[in-house]
Coordinates of C-alpha atoms in Angstrom, one line a residue:
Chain A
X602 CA 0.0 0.0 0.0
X603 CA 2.7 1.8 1.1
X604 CA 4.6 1.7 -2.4
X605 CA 1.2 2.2 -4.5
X606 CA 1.4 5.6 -2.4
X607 CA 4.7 6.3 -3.3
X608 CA 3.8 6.0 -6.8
X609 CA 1.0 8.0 -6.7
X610 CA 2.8 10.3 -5.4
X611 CA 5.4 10.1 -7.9
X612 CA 3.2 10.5 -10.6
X613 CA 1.2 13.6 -9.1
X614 CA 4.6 15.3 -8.3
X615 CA 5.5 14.7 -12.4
X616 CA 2.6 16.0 -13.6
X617 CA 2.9 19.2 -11.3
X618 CA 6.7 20.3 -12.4
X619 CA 4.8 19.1 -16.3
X620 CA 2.2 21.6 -15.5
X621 CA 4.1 24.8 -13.5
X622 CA 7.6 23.7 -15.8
X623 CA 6.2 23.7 -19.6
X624 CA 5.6 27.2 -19.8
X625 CA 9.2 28.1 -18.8
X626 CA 10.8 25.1 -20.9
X627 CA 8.5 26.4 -24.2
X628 CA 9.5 29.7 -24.0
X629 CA 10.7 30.7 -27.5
X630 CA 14.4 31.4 -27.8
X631 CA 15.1 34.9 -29.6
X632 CA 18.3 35.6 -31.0
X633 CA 18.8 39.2 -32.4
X634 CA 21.2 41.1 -34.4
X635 CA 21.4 43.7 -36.0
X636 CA 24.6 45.9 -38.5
X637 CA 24.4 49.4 -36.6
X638 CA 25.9 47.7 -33.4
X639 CA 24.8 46.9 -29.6
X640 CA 24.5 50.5 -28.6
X641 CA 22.3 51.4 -32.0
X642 CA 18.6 52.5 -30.5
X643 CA 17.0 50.1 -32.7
X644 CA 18.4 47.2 -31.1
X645 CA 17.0 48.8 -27.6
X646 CA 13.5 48.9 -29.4
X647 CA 13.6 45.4 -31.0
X648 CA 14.5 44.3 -27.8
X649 CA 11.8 45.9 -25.9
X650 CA 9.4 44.4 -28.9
X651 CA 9.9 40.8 -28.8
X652 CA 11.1 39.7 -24.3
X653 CA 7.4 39.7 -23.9
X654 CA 7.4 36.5 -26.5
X655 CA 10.5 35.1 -25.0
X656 CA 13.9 34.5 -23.9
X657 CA 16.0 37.1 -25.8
X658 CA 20.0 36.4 -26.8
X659 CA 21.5 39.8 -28.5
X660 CA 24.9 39.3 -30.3
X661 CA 25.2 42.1 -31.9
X662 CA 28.6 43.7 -33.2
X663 CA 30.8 46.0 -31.4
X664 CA 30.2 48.6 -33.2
X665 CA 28.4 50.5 -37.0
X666 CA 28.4 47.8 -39.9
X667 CA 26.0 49.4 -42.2
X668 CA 26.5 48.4 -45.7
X669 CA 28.5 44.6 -44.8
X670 CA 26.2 42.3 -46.7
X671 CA 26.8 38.7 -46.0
X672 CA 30.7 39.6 -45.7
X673 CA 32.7 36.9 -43.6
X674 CA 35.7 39.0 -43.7
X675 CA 37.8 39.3 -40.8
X676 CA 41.5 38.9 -40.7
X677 CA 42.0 39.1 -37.3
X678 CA 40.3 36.8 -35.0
X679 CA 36.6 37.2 -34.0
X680 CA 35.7 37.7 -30.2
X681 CA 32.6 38.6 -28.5
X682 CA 32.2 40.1 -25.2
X683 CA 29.3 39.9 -22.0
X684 CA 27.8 43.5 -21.9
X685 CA 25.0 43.0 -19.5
X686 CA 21.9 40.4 -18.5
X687 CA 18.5 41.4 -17.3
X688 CA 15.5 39.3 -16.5
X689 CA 15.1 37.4 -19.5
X690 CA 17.7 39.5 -22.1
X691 CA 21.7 38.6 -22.4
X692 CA 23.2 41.2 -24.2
X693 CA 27.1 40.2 -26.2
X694 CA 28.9 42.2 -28.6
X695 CA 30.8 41.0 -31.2
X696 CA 33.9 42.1 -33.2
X697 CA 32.7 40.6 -36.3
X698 CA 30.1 41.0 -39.2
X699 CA 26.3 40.9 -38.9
X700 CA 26.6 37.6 -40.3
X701 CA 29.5 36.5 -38.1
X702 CA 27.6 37.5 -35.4
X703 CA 25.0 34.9 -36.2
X704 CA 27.2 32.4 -36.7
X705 CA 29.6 33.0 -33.4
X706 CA 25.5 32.7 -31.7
X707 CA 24.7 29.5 -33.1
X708 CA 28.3 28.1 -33.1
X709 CA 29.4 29.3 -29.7
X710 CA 27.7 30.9 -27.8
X711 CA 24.0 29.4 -27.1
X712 CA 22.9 26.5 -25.6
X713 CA 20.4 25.3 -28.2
X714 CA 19.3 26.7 -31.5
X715 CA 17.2 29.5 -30.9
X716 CA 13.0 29.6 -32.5
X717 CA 13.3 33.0 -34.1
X718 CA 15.9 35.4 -35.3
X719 CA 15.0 39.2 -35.5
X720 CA 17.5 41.9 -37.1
X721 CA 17.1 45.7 -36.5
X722 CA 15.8 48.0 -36.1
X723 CA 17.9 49.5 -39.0
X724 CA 18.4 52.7 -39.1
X725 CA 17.7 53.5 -42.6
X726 CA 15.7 51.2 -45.4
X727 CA 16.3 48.3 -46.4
X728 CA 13.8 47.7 -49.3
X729 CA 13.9 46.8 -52.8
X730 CA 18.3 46.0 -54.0
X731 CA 19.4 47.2 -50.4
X732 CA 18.5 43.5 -49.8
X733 CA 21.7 42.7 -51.4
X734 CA 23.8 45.5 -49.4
X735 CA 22.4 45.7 -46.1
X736 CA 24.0 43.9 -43.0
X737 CA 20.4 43.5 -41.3
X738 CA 19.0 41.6 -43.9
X739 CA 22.2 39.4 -43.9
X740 CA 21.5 38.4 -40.3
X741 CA 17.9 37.1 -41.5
X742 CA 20.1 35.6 -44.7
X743 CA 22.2 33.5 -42.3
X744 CA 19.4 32.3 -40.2
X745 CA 17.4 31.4 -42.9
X746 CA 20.2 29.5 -44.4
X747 CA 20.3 27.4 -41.1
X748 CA 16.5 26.7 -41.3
X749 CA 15.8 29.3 -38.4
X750 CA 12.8 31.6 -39.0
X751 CA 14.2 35.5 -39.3
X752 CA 12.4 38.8 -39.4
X753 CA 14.8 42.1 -40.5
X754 CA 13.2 45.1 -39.4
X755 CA 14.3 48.4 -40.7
X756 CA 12.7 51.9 -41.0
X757 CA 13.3 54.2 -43.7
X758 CA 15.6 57.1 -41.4
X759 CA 19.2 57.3 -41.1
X760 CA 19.0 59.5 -38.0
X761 CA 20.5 57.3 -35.2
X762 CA 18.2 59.3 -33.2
X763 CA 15.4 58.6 -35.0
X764 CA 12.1 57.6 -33.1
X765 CA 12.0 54.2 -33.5
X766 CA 10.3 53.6 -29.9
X767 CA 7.1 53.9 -32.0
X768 CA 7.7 51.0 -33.8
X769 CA 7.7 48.8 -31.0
X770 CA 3.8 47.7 -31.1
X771 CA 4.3 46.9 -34.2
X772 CA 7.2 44.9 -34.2
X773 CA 5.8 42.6 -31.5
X774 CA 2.5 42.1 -33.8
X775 CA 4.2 40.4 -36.7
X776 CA 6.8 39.1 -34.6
X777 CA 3.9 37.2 -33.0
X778 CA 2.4 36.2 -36.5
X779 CA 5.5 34.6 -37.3
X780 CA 5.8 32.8 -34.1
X781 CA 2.0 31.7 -34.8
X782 CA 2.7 30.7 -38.6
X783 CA 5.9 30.1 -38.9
X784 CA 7.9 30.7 -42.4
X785 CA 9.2 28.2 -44.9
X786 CA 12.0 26.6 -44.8
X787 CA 14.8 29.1 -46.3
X788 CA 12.7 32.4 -46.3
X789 CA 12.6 35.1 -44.2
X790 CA 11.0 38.5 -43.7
X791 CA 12.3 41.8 -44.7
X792 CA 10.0 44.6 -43.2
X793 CA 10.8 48.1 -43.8
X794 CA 9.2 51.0 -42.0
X795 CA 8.2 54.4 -43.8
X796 CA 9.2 57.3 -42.2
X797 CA 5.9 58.4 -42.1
X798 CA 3.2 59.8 -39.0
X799 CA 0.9 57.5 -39.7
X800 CA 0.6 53.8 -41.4
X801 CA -2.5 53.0 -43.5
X802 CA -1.6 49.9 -42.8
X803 CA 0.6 46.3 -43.5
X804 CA 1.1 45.5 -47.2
X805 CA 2.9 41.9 -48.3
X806 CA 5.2 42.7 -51.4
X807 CA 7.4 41.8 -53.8
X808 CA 10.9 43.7 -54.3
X809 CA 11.3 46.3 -56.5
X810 CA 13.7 47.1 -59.0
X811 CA 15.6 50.2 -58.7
X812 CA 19.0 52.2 -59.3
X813 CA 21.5 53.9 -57.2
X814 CA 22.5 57.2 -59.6
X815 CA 25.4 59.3 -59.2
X816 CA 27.2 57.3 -56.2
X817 CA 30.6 58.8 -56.6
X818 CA 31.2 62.1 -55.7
X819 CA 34.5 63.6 -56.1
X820 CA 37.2 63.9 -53.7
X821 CA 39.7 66.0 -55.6
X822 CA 43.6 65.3 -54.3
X823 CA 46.3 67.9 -55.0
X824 CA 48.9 65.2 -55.6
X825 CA 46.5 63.6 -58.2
X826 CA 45.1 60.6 -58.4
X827 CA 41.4 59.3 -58.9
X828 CA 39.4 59.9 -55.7
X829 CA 35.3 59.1 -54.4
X830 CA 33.1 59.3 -51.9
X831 CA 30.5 57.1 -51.7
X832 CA 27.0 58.3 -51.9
X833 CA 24.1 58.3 -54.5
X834 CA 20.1 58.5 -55.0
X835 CA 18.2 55.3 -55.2
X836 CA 16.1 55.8 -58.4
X837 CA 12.5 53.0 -58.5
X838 CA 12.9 51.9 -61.9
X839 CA 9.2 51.0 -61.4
X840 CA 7.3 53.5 -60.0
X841 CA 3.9 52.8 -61.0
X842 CA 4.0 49.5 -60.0
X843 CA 1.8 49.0 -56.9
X844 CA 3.0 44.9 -55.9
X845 CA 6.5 47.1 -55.2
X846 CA 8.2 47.4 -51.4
X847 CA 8.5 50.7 -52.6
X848 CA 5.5 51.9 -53.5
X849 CA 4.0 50.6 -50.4
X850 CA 6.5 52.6 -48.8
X851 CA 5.8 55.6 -50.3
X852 CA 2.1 55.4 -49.9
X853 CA 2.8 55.0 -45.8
X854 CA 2.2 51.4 -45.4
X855 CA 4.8 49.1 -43.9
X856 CA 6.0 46.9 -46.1
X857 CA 7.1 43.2 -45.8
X858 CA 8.7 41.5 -48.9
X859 CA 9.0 38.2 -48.4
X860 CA 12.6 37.0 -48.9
X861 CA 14.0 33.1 -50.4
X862 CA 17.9 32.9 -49.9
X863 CA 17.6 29.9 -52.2
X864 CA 18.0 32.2 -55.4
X865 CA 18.5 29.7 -57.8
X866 CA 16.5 30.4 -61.5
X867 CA 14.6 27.5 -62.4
X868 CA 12.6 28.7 -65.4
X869 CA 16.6 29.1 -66.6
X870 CA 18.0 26.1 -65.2
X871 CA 15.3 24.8 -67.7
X872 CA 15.9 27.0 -70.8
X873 CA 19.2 26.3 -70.4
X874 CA 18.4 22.7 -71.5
X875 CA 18.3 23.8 -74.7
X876 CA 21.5 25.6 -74.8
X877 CA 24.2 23.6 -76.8
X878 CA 26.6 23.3 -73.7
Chain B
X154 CA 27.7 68.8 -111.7
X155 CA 30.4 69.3 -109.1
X156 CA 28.3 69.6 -106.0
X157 CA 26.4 66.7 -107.2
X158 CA 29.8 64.8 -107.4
X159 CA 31.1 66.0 -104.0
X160 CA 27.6 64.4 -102.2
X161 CA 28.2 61.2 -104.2
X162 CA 31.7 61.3 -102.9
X163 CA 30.5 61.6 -99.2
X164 CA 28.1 59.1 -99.4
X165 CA 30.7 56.8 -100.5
X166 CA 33.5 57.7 -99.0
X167 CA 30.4 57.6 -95.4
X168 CA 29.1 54.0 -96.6
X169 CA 33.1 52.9 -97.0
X170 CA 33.1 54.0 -93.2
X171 CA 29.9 52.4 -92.1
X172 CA 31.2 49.0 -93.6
X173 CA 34.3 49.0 -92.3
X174 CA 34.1 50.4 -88.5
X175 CA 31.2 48.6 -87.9
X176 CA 32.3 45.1 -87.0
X177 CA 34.6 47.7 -84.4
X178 CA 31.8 49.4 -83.6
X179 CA 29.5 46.4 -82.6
X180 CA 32.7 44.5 -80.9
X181 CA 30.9 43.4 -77.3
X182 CA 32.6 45.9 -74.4
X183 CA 33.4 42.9 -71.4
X184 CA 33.7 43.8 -68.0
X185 CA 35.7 41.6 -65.8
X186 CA 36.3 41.9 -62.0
X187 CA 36.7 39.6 -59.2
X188 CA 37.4 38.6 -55.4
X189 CA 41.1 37.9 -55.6
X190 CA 42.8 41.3 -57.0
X191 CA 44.3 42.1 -60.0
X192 CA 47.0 40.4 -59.6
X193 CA 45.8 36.9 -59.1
X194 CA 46.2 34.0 -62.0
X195 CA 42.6 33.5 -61.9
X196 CA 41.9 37.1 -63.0
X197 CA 44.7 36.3 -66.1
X198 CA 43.1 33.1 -67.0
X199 CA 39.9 34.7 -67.7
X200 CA 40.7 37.9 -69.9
X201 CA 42.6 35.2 -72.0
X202 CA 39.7 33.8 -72.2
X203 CA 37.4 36.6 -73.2
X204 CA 39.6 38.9 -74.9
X205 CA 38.8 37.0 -78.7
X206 CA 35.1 37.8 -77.9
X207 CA 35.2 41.3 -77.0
X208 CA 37.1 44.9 -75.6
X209 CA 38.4 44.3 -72.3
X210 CA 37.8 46.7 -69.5
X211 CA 39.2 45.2 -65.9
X212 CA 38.1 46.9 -62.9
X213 CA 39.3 44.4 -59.9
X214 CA 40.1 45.3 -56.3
X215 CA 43.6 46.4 -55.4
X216 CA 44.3 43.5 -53.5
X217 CA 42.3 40.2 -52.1
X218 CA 38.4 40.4 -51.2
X219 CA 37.9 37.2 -50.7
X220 CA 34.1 36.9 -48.7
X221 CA 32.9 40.3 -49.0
X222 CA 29.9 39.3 -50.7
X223 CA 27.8 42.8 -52.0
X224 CA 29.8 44.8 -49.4
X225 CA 29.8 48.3 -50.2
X226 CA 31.3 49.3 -46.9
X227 CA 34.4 52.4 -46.9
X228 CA 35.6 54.5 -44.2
X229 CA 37.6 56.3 -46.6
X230 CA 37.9 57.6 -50.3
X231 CA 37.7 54.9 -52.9
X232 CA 40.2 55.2 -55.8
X233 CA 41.2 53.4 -58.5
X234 CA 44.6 53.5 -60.8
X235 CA 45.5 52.2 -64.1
X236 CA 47.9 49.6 -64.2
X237 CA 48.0 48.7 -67.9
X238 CA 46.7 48.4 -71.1
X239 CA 47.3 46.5 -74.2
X240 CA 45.6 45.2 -77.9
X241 CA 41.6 45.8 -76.4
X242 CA 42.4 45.6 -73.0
X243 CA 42.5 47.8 -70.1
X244 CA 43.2 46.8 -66.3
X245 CA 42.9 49.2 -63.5
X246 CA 42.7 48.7 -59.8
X247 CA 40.6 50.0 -57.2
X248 CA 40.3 50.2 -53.9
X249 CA 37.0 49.4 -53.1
X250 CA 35.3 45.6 -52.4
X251 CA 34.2 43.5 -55.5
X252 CA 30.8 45.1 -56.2
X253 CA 32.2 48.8 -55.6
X254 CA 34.7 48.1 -58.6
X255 CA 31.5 47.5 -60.4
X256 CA 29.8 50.4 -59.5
X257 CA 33.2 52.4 -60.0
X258 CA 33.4 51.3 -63.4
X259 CA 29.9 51.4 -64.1
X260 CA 29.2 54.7 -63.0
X261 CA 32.8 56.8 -63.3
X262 CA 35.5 55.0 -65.8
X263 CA 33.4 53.0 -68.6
X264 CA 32.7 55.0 -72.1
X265 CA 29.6 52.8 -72.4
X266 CA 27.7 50.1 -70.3
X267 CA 29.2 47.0 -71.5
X268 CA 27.5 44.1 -72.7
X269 CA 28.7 41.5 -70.2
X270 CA 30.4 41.2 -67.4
X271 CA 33.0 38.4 -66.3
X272 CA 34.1 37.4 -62.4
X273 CA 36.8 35.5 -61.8
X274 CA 37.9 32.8 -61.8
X275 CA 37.5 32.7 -58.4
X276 CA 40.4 30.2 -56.3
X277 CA 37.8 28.0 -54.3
X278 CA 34.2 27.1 -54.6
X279 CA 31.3 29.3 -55.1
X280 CA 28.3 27.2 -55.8
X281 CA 25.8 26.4 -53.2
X282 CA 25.3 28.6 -50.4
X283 CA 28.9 30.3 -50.5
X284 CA 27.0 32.3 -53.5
X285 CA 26.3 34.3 -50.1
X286 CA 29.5 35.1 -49.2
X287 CA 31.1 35.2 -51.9
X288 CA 33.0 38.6 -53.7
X289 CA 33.0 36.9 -56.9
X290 CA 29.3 36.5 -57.3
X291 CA 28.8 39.8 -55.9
X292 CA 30.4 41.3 -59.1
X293 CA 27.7 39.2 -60.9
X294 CA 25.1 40.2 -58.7
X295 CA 26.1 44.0 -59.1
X296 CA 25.7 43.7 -62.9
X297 CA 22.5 41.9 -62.8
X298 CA 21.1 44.3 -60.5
X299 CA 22.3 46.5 -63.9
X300 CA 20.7 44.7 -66.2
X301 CA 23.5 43.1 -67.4
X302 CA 24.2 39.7 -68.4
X303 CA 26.7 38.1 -66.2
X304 CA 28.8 35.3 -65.3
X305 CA 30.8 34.4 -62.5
X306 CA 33.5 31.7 -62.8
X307 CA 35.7 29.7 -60.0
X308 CA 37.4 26.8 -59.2
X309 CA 37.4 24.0 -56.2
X310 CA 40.6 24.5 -55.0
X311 CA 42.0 27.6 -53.0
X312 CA 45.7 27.3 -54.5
X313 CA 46.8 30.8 -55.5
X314 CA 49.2 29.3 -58.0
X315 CA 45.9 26.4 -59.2
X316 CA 46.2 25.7 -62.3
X317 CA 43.4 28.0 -64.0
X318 CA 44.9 27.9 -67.8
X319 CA 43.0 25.1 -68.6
X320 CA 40.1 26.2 -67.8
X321 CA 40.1 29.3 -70.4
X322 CA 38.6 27.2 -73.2
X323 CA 35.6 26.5 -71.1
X324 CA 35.0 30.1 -70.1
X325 CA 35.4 30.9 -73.5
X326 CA 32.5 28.3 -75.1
X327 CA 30.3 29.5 -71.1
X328 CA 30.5 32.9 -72.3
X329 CA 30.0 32.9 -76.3
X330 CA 26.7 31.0 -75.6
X331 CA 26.1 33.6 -72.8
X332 CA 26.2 36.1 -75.9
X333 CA 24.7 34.2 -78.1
X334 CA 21.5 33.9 -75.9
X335 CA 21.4 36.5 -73.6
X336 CA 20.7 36.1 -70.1
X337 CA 16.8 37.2 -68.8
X338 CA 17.2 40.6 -66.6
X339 CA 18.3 40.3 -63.5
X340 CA 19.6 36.5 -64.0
X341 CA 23.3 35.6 -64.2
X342 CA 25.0 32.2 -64.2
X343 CA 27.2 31.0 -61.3
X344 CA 30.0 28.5 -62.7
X345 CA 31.5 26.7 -60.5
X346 CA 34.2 23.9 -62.0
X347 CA 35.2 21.2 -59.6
X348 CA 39.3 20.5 -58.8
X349 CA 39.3 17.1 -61.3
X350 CA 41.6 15.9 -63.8
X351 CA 39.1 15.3 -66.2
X352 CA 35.3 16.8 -66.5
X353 CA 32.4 14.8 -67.7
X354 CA 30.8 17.9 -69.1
X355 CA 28.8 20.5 -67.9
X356 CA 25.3 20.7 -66.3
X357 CA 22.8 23.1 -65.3
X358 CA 22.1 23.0 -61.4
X359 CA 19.9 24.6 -59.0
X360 CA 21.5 25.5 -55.8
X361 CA 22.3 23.0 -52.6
X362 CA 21.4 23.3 -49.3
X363 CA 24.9 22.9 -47.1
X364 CA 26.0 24.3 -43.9
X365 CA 29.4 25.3 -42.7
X366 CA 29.6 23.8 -39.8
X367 CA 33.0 23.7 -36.9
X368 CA 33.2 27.4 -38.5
X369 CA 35.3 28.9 -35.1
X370 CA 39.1 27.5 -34.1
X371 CA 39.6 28.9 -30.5
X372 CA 42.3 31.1 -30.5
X373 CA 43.7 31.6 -26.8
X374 CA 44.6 34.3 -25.1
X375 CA 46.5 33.9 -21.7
X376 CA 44.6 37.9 -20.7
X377 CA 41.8 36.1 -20.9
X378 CA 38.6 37.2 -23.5
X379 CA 36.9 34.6 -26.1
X380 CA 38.5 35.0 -29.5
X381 CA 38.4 32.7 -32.7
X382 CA 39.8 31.8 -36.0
X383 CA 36.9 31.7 -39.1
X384 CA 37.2 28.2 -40.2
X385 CA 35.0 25.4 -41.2
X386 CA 33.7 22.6 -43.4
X387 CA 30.8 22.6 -45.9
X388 CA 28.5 20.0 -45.6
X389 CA 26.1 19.0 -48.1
X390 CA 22.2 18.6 -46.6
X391 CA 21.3 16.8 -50.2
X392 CA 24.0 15.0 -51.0
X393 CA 21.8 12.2 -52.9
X394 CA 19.7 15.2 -54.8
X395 CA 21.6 14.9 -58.7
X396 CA 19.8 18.0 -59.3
X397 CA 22.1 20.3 -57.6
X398 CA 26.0 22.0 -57.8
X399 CA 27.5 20.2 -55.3
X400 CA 26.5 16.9 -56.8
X401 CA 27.5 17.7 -60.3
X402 CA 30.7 19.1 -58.7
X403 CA 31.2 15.8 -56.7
X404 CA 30.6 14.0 -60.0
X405 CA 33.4 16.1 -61.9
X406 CA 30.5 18.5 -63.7
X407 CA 31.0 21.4 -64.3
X408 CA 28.3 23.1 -62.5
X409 CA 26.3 26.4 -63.3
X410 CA 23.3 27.6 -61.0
X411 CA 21.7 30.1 -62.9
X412 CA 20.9 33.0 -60.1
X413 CA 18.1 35.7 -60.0
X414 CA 18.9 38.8 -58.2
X415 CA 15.5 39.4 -57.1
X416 CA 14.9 37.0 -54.2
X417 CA 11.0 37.6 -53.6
X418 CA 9.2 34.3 -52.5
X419 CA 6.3 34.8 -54.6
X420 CA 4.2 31.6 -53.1
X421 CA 4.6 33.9 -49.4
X422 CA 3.4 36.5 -50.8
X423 CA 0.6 35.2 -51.4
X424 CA 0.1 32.8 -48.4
X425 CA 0.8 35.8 -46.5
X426 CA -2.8 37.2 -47.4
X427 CA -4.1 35.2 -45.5
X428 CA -2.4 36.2 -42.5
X429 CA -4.6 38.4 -39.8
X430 CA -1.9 41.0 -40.5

């Protein structure tokens, strides 16, 4: 009788720590990153968006990497460095590029593979061909190459005081979709704030084709010798087009243009059948 | 009479002109860049193997870029120098990553947009996900962003002195058909020829899934701190799939992945509406 009570016991003790531990033990894991550094205050607003949804791992880099795409390069070695820890938020900062950030997280540095990977909050957009340039969107890129749901998050305003705060709401709604939905294997989403008073709303979208014009400007040298800054306008090549990241950002929605980093060209890979190779 | 003889005279003497500058005229203007500098073997290689097909215009980084995919990131001036020029073809070096020698050339040295542009050939791999990280696919990427047909070339094996002569008829017969047939805007075709003896011939791939995985060597520091080497191996997730680069490469293919620059998942667009956004 004695032993029946024991495992009764047993079992109601089990099903207690089941029932007060599963919360904790589900808690998503949120690993975010972003290319304007740990100090940037759109990493303070991203963070503030998603702790509410779970435990939040920040390895950010050490300092502004606007503009790195999915470089890797670092000739010196990488290192990352404890900043602080909060209830529910460890904060690191890293030496390397957005995407080396990543990979120091999920190599490294965490003890399982986190649910979610959020980028941003960018200062400055990264719609339409920035995809290709931008250092937030390459933290999404690298998760999303690892299978790991990602979310960039940029909004159209260089201003590193800019007021992203704002945004926050916002970022914790499709944050939460994501979590609910999940994304396909190898996509990701690149959302990109106007920087407009109001938003009519969320628009899904594809990515527009545009130019950067006039990107060198002169930086004449006594002693000769052919010098540039970098700068430039980006130019929508279609303007009219209302599917566009663009024109959703012009007409003050926010727009999220969902990314594959799987870019291969089938309808060529088909063509080229034909080709006499 | 004589005025009459005079405009027969032009007209000839202007038709004599048209017939004979034009196969100058029409003579395709061929970019070529890469990720290695302009001094590497690679870079050689390939305007041997273009220079029959068209004017050479070589724009390639100052020294190696290795990884810097579509970086665009400088702290200070770029410049660029010329370092020679011979029978229709020009080389200069600039400063800048792999897809600002592009833009460089594009936007300050060039006389006219070319007709194609030529990476490479890269020493090491570019096919699966390393399209990425890659400087050499940038340069494609870059000019597909353009509009312009591209091709990016490069070889299995990391060897600064590999041998890359025998690999020039190839790029040659790549990139005649590439002119022959065009390319559909904002495609271009990632070559990537495995480090074999022999090839069995070339196929059209789409891209593999792989990961890099053991990517950080612990580098010790006696001061303490947590600093690593970049290292790693690639690991194919489809290694049985035939349809893909690293299979063909495996196989001794030569592989090309045909690449679109804009990276929209269409299919989440559209599952997307039906999100409660």
């Amino acid at each position: 009788m004695k032993s029946i009570l024991r495992i009764f016991l047993y079992f109601a003790q089990f099903t207690l720590t089941l029932l007060t531990e599963t919360p904790k033990i589900m808690r998503p894991l949120i690993l975010i990153s972003n290319d304007d550094g740990y100090q940037s205050r759109g990493l303070a607003a991203l963070i503030e968006a998603v702790r509410e949804l779970g435990d939040v791992f920040v390895v950010a880099p050490d300092g502004p990497r606007s503009g790195a795409s999915c470089s890797i390069v670092s000739d010196v070695p990488i290192s990352y460095r404890h900043i602080r820890s909060e209830e529910g938020v460890k904060v690191y900062a890293c030496s390397g590029t957005p995407c080396l950030c990543v990979k120091m997280a999920l190599d490294q540095m965490m003890m399982r593979r986190p649910d979610l990977v959020v980028a941003g909050i960018n200062h400055g957009n990264n719609a339409s061909i920035n995809v290709h340039y931008s250092g937030t969107t390459a933290v999404a890129t690298e998760a999303a190459l690892c299978g790991i749901p990602a979310v960039a998050f940029s909004l159209d305003n260089h201003d590193p005081e800019a007021d992203v705060e704002r945004l926050i709401p916002i970022c914790n709604h499709i944050t939460r979709r994501v979590l609910e939905h999940g994304l396909p294997y190898g996509s990701y989403l690149n959302v990109n704030f106007p920087d407009s008073e109001i938003f009519q709303g969320i628009r899904v979208c594809r990515m527009a084709y545009s130019r950067w014009v006039d990107e060198f400007e002169p930086c004449p040298r006594s002693r000769g010798g052919h010098y540039f800054w970098l700068t430039g306008e980006q130019v929508d090549d279609e303007p009219n087009d209302t599917t566009t990241d663009l024109w959703a950002m012009r007409h003050d929605y926010v727009a999220i243009t969902p990314i594959m980093v799987d870019p291969t060209d089938h309808n060529l890979v088909q063509q080229m059948q034909q080709w006499d190779l």
